[in-house]
mmCIF file of C-alpha atoms and ligand atoms in Angstrom:
data_model
loop_
_atom_site.group_PDB
_atom_site.id
_atom_site.type_symbol
_atom_site.label_atom_id
_atom_site.label_comp_id
_atom_site.label_asym_id
_atom_site.label_seq_id
_atom_site.Cartn_x
_atom_site.Cartn_y
_atom_site.Cartn_z
ATOM 1 C CA MET A 479 -6.953 -4.740 3.834
ATOM 2 C CA MET A 480 -6.130 -6.816 6.928
ATOM 3 C CA GLN A 481 -5.712 -4.694 10.032
ATOM 4 C CA VAL A 482 -3.078 -6.027 12.416
ATOM 5 C CA VAL A 483 -2.424 -4.603 15.852
ATOM 6 C CA ILE A 484 1.313 -4.435 16.500
ATOM 7 C CA ALA A 485 1.357 -5.668 20.084
ATOM 8 C CA THR A 486 4.455 -3.857 21.337
ATOM 9 C CA LEU A 487 5.198 -0.803 23.441
ATOM 10 C CA ASN A 488 8.762 -0.617 22.102
ATOM 11 C CA PRO A 489 8.939 2.071 19.363
ATOM 12 C CA GLY A 490 12.093 0.535 17.822
ATOM 13 C CA LYS A 491 10.300 -2.758 17.329
ATOM 14 C CA TYR A 492 7.190 -1.007 16.041
ATOM 15 C CA ARG A 493 9.135 0.714 13.261
ATOM 16 C CA GLU A 494 10.837 -2.498 12.203
ATOM 17 C CA LEU A 495 7.603 -4.531 12.161
ATOM 18 C CA ALA A 496 5.162 -2.042 10.639
ATOM 19 C CA GLU A 497 7.008 -1.175 7.414
ATOM 20 C CA PRO A 498 7.426 -4.704 6.010
ATOM 21 C CA LEU A 499 3.757 -5.465 6.755
ATOM 22 C CA LYS A 500 2.672 -2.458 4.716
ATOM 23 C CA VAL A 501 4.617 -3.933 1.809
ATOM 24 C CA ILE A 502 2.392 -7.040 1.874
ATOM 25 C CA GLY A 503 -0.722 -4.885 2.076
ATOM 26 C CA TRP A 504 -1.545 -5.209 5.770
ATOM 27 C CA GLU A 505 -2.562 -2.185 7.789
ATOM 28 C CA PRO A 506 -0.468 -1.984 10.986
ATOM 29 C CA ARG A 507 -2.194 -0.407 13.985
ATOM 30 C CA PRO A 508 -0.187 0.707 17.030
ATOM 31 C CA LEU A 509 -1.243 -0.726 20.391
ATOM 32 C CA PHE A 510 -1.341 2.870 21.583
ATOM 33 C CA ASP A 511 -4.559 3.373 19.507
ATOM 34 C CA PHE A 512 -6.386 0.931 21.767
ATOM 35 C CA GLY A 513 -5.058 1.974 25.170
ATOM 36 C CA PHE A 514 -4.319 -1.581 26.344
ATOM 37 C CA GLU A 515 -1.449 -2.765 28.498
ATOM 38 C CA LEU A 516 0.527 -5.869 27.589
ATOM 39 C CA PRO A 517 0.349 -8.832 29.993
ATOM 40 C CA GLU A 518 3.255 -9.470 32.353
ATOM 41 C CA GLU A 519 5.863 -11.662 30.652
ATOM 42 C CA THR A 520 5.764 -14.718 32.880
ATOM 43 C CA GLY A 521 6.807 -17.307 30.265
ATOM 44 C CA THR A 522 10.099 -19.194 30.224
ATOM 45 C CA THR A 523 10.710 -19.002 26.451
ATOM 46 C CA PHE A 524 10.530 -16.339 23.726
ATOM 47 C CA GLU A 525 7.680 -18.399 22.211
ATOM 48 C CA ASP A 526 5.637 -18.370 25.443
ATOM 49 C CA ASN A 527 6.001 -14.622 25.900
ATOM 50 C CA ALA A 528 5.267 -13.747 22.267
ATOM 51 C CA PHE A 529 2.207 -16.022 22.366
ATOM 52 C CA MET A 530 0.890 -14.389 25.560
ATOM 53 C CA LYS A 531 1.278 -10.856 24.231
ATOM 54 C CA ALA A 532 -0.314 -11.569 20.840
ATOM 55 C CA ALA A 533 -3.185 -13.685 22.185
ATOM 56 C CA THR A 534 -4.116 -11.146 24.869
ATOM 57 C CA VAL A 535 -4.184 -8.268 22.395
ATOM 58 C CA ALA A 536 -6.152 -10.221 19.749
ATOM 59 C CA GLN A 537 -8.705 -11.188 22.365
ATOM 60 C CA LYS A 538 -9.102 -7.616 23.632
ATOM 61 C CA THR A 539 -9.193 -5.870 20.241
ATOM 62 C CA ARG A 540 -11.003 -8.583 18.244
ATOM 63 C CA LEU A 541 -8.377 -8.004 15.547
ATOM 64 C CA SER A 542 -5.341 -10.037 14.513
ATOM 65 C CA ALA A 543 -2.321 -9.062 16.621
ATOM 66 C CA LEU A 544 1.407 -9.441 16.009
ATOM 67 C CA ALA A 545 3.745 -9.601 19.026
ATOM 68 C CA ASP A 546 7.529 -9.851 19.088
ATOM 69 C CA ASP A 547 9.482 -11.371 21.936
ATOM 70 C CA SER A 548 13.168 -11.013 21.402
ATOM 71 C CA GLY A 549 16.515 -10.793 23.109
ATOM 72 C CA LEU A 550 20.231 -11.213 23.091
ATOM 73 C CA VAL A 551 21.731 -14.607 23.962
ATOM 74 C CA VAL A 552 25.406 -14.311 24.969
ATOM 75 C CA ASP A 553 27.385 -17.569 25.046
ATOM 76 C CA ALA A 554 29.991 -16.493 27.641
ATOM 77 C CA LEU A 555 27.134 -15.539 30.008
ATOM 78 C CA GLY A 556 25.340 -18.879 29.736
ATOM 79 C CA GLY A 557 22.665 -17.395 27.460
ATOM 80 C CA GLU A 558 22.041 -14.193 29.451
ATOM 81 C CA PRO A 559 20.219 -11.864 29.152
ATOM 82 C CA GLY A 560 17.937 -13.939 26.847
ATOM 83 C CA ILE A 561 14.246 -13.464 27.642
ATOM 84 C CA TYR A 562 15.260 -10.921 30.292
ATOM 85 C CA SER A 563 16.965 -8.583 27.777
ATOM 86 C CA ALA A 564 14.503 -5.715 28.343
ATOM 87 C CA ARG A 565 15.190 -5.643 32.092
ATOM 88 C CA TYR A 566 18.788 -6.890 32.249
ATOM 89 C CA GLY A 567 20.443 -6.214 35.604
ATOM 90 C CA GLY A 568 17.377 -4.212 36.607
ATOM 91 C CA ARG A 569 18.690 -1.385 34.403
ATOM 92 C CA THR A 570 15.902 0.839 33.116
ATOM 93 C CA ASN A 571 17.272 2.237 29.843
ATOM 94 C CA ASP A 572 19.189 1.000 26.792
ATOM 95 C CA ARG A 573 22.383 2.870 27.639
ATOM 96 C CA ASP A 574 22.616 1.467 31.174
ATOM 97 C CA ARG A 575 21.833 -2.053 29.963
ATOM 98 C CA ASN A 576 24.670 -1.786 27.446
ATOM 99 C CA VAL A 577 27.049 -0.600 30.185
ATOM 100 C CA TYR A 578 25.915 -3.499 32.380
ATOM 101 C CA LEU A 579 26.461 -6.024 29.562
ATOM 102 C CA LEU A 580 29.991 -4.676 29.013
ATOM 103 C CA GLU A 581 30.688 -5.000 32.756
ATOM 104 C CA ARG A 582 29.505 -8.601 32.757
ATOM 105 C CA LEU A 583 31.817 -9.367 29.826
ATOM 106 C CA ARG A 584 34.842 -7.481 31.155
ATOM 107 C CA GLY A 585 37.966 -9.612 30.647
ATOM 108 C CA THR A 586 36.291 -11.875 28.080
ATOM 109 C CA PRO A 587 38.346 -11.865 24.856
ATOM 110 C CA LEU A 588 36.678 -11.046 21.556
ATOM 111 C CA SER A 589 36.950 -14.668 20.388
ATOM 112 C CA LYS A 590 34.680 -15.715 23.299
ATOM 113 C CA ARG A 591 32.136 -12.901 22.927
ATOM 114 C CA THR A 592 29.882 -14.748 20.491
ATOM 115 C CA ALA A 593 26.152 -14.091 20.760
ATOM 116 C CA ARG A 594 22.907 -14.287 18.839
ATOM 117 C CA PHE A 595 19.829 -12.148 18.627
ATOM 118 C CA VAL A 596 16.564 -14.104 18.669
ATOM 119 C CA ALA A 597 13.111 -12.843 17.703
ATOM 120 C CA VAL A 598 9.902 -14.837 17.917
ATOM 121 C CA LEU A 599 6.867 -13.309 16.243
ATOM 122 C CA ALA A 600 3.437 -14.529 17.288
ATOM 123 C CA LEU A 601 0.468 -13.697 15.080
ATOM 124 C CA ALA A 602 -2.792 -14.299 16.949
ATOM 125 C CA HIS A 603 -6.253 -14.162 15.421
ATOM 126 C CA PRO A 604 -9.493 -13.275 17.189
ATOM 127 C CA ASP A 605 -10.761 -16.867 16.771
ATOM 128 C CA GLY A 606 -7.926 -18.083 19.001
ATOM 129 C CA HIS A 607 -5.522 -19.405 16.350
ATOM 130 C CA VAL A 608 -1.854 -18.441 16.868
ATOM 131 C CA GLU A 609 1.112 -18.800 14.473
ATOM 132 C CA THR A 610 4.767 -18.306 15.480
ATOM 133 C CA TYR A 611 7.852 -17.499 13.407
ATOM 134 C CA ARG A 612 11.439 -17.483 14.733
ATOM 135 C CA GLY A 613 14.480 -15.621 13.423
ATOM 136 C CA GLU A 614 18.089 -15.649 14.680
ATOM 137 C CA VAL A 615 21.307 -13.882 13.725
ATOM 138 C CA GLU A 616 24.834 -14.638 14.954
ATOM 139 C CA GLY A 617 27.284 -11.923 15.960
ATOM 140 C CA VAL A 618 29.921 -10.758 18.441
ATOM 141 C CA ILE A 619 29.591 -8.386 21.412
ATOM 142 C CA LEU A 620 32.149 -5.588 20.976
ATOM 143 C CA GLU A 621 34.145 -4.052 23.831
ATOM 144 C CA ALA A 622 32.723 -0.564 23.193
ATOM 145 C CA PRO A 623 29.594 0.710 21.421
ATOM 146 C CA ARG A 624 29.690 1.709 17.738
ATOM 147 C CA GLY A 625 27.022 3.599 15.790
ATOM 148 C CA THR A 626 23.887 5.550 16.610
ATOM 149 C CA GLY A 627 21.108 3.772 14.687
ATOM 150 C CA GLY A 628 18.600 1.197 15.867
ATOM 151 C CA PHE A 629 17.803 0.628 19.553
ATOM 152 C CA GLY A 630 18.622 -1.595 22.510
ATOM 153 C CA TYR A 631 21.885 -3.535 22.237
ATOM 154 C CA ASP A 632 22.427 -2.583 18.573
ATOM 155 C CA PRO A 633 25.640 -0.549 19.178
ATOM 156 C CA LEU A 634 27.346 -3.594 20.747
ATOM 157 C CA PHE A 635 26.146 -6.286 18.317
ATOM 158 C CA TYR A 636 28.696 -6.723 15.517
ATOM 159 C CA LEU A 637 28.288 -8.780 12.355
ATOM 160 C CA PRO A 638 31.781 -9.896 11.266
ATOM 161 C CA ASP A 639 30.645 -10.653 7.696
ATOM 162 C CA LEU A 640 29.381 -7.117 7.227
ATOM 163 C CA GLY A 641 31.986 -5.355 9.352
ATOM 164 C CA LYS A 642 29.281 -3.310 11.098
ATOM 165 C CA THR A 643 27.208 -3.239 14.248
ATOM 166 C CA PHE A 644 23.427 -3.102 13.902
ATOM 167 C CA ALA A 645 23.661 0.544 15.022
ATOM 168 C CA GLU A 646 26.024 1.307 12.118
ATOM 169 C CA MET A 647 23.586 -0.099 9.553
ATOM 170 C CA THR A 648 20.998 1.863 7.635
ATOM 171 C CA PRO A 649 17.405 0.927 8.518
ATOM 172 C CA GLU A 650 17.274 -0.911 5.162
ATOM 173 C CA GLU A 651 20.337 -2.991 6.056
ATOM 174 C CA LYS A 652 18.983 -3.877 9.485
ATOM 175 C CA ALA A 653 15.666 -4.760 7.812
ATOM 176 C CA ARG A 654 17.585 -7.282 5.748
ATOM 177 C CA TYR A 655 19.966 -8.909 8.217
ATOM 178 C CA SER A 656 18.291 -8.801 11.633
ATOM 179 C CA HIS A 657 16.678 -11.611 13.637
ATOM 180 C CA ARG A 658 13.368 -9.727 13.327
ATOM 181 C CA ALA A 659 13.817 -9.475 9.552
ATOM 182 C CA LYS A 660 14.355 -13.230 9.329
ATOM 183 C CA ALA A 661 11.233 -13.982 11.360
ATOM 184 C CA LEU A 662 9.248 -11.501 9.249
ATOM 185 C CA GLU A 663 10.549 -13.148 6.089
ATOM 186 C CA LYS A 664 9.067 -16.465 7.261
ATOM 187 C CA LEU A 665 5.740 -14.826 8.112
ATOM 188 C CA ILE A 666 5.576 -13.056 4.753
ATOM 189 C CA GLU A 667 6.488 -16.257 2.901
ATOM 190 C CA ALA A 668 3.706 -18.121 4.752
ATOM 191 C CA TRP A 669 1.124 -15.435 3.917
ATOM 192 C CA LYS A 670 2.100 -14.568 0.362
ATOM 193 C CA HIS A 671 -0.879 -16.434 -1.125
ATOM 194 C CA GLY A 672 -3.305 -15.592 1.697
ATOM 195 C CA PRO A 673 -3.856 -17.288 5.073
ATOM 196 C CA PRO A 674 -1.571 -20.340 5.430
ATOM 197 C CA PRO A 675 -3.159 -23.749 6.068
ATOM 198 C CA ARG A 676 -3.731 -24.423 9.754
ATOM 199 C CA GLU A 677 -2.399 -27.444 11.546
ATOM 200 C CA ILE A 678 -5.196 -29.798 12.480
ATOM 201 C CA TRP A 679 -5.035 -32.400 15.234
ATOM 202 C CA PRO A 680 -4.853 -35.838 13.672
ATOM 203 C CA LEU A 681 -8.076 -37.766 14.357
ATOM 204 C CA GLU A 682 -6.981 -41.310 15.080
HETATM 205 P P1 LIG B 957 7.347 -5.186 24.146
HETATM 206 O O1 LIG B 957 7.228 -6.326 25.128
HETATM 207 O O2 LIG B 957 6.436 -4.041 24.432
HETATM 208 O O3 LIG B 957 7.293 -5.644 22.723
HETATM 209 P P2 LIG B 957 10.108 -5.021 25.118
HETATM 210 O O4 LIG B 957 11.255 -4.144 24.744
HETATM 211 O O5 LIG B 957 9.752 -5.143 26.562
HETATM 212 O O6 LIG B 957 8.817 -4.520 24.282
HETATM 213 P P3 LIG B 957 10.995 -7.776 24.947
HETATM 214 O O7 LIG B 957 10.504 -8.218 26.276
HETATM 215 O O8 LIG B 957 10.845 -8.717 23.784
HETATM 216 O O9 LIG B 957 10.299 -6.434 24.485
HETATM 217 O O10 LIG B 957 12.516 -7.389 25.120
HETATM 218 C C1 LIG B 957 13.370 -7.395 24.050
HETATM 219 C C2 LIG B 957 14.641 -6.640 24.420
HETATM 220 O O11 LIG B 957 15.730 -7.232 23.699
HETATM 221 C C3 LIG B 957 14.566 -5.193 23.958
HETATM 222 O O12 LIG B 957 14.057 -4.349 24.973
HETATM 223 C C4 LIG B 957 16.017 -4.899 23.605
HETATM 224 O O13 LIG B 957 16.734 -4.564 24.764
HETATM 225 C C5 LIG B 957 16.520 -6.247 23.111
HETATM 226 N N1 LIG B 957 16.354 -6.324 21.634
HETATM 227 C C6 LIG B 957 15.444 -7.050 20.936
HETATM 228 N N2 LIG B 957 15.570 -6.833 19.612
HETATM 229 C C7 LIG B 957 16.565 -5.957 19.472
HETATM 230 C C8 LIG B 957 17.159 -5.324 18.366
HETATM 231 O O14 LIG B 957 16.722 -5.508 17.132
HETATM 232 N N3 LIG B 957 18.166 -4.479 18.604
HETATM 233 C C9 LIG B 957 18.614 -4.247 19.841
HETATM 234 N N4 LIG B 957 18.103 -4.764 20.940
HETATM 235 C C10 LIG B 957 17.086 -5.630 20.776
#
């Protein structure tokens, strides 16, 4: 069975990544088991940051490592908080970040509160090869939180087609409709018959 270190310190992400990997027969290992820190996220894109986290952990553990860099991209805020979602406004917990987001959107009508969640998964192998998979989901930022499930901005992120926020969904529903679920779907599709072919530089 392939052991994969889940290179995250966010327990909400861990839960959502580990279960689907068990389904395809991989053995998820929490980063906590190894006592490593994650590198500082100095990249300018979700891809850069996911790559850095996965590659660092694969190199240190000599195992394959899966990292997730994700965030909320709000149109009326020019794409904020984006890659800075975990530290938005310098706020240090989910509740305060949600309050801050609502403050930033005060006076913005519902029709202009469109947003998307983005997740980029990077799967790095100890030989240095890295694969990335991206998932996105469109929604609307509500004017007040709804629901108690999930984590992060879930109580404010509403899917009009489903009539629910992510925090009002069951874990199974979130595991079907989320940005992370869509990225995982691509990873699982790529790996369903074993390791996917690697891109090779063309030799002119
Ligand atoms: P690791 O780097 O340890 O994985 P992190 O929380 O710092 O954890 P990110 O830098 O990728 O990870 O920040 C992502 C933030 O975006 C996260 O802290 C949440 O605030 C938000 N976010 C991402 N996915 C989310 C989801 O499914 N539901 C709600 N909020 C989410």
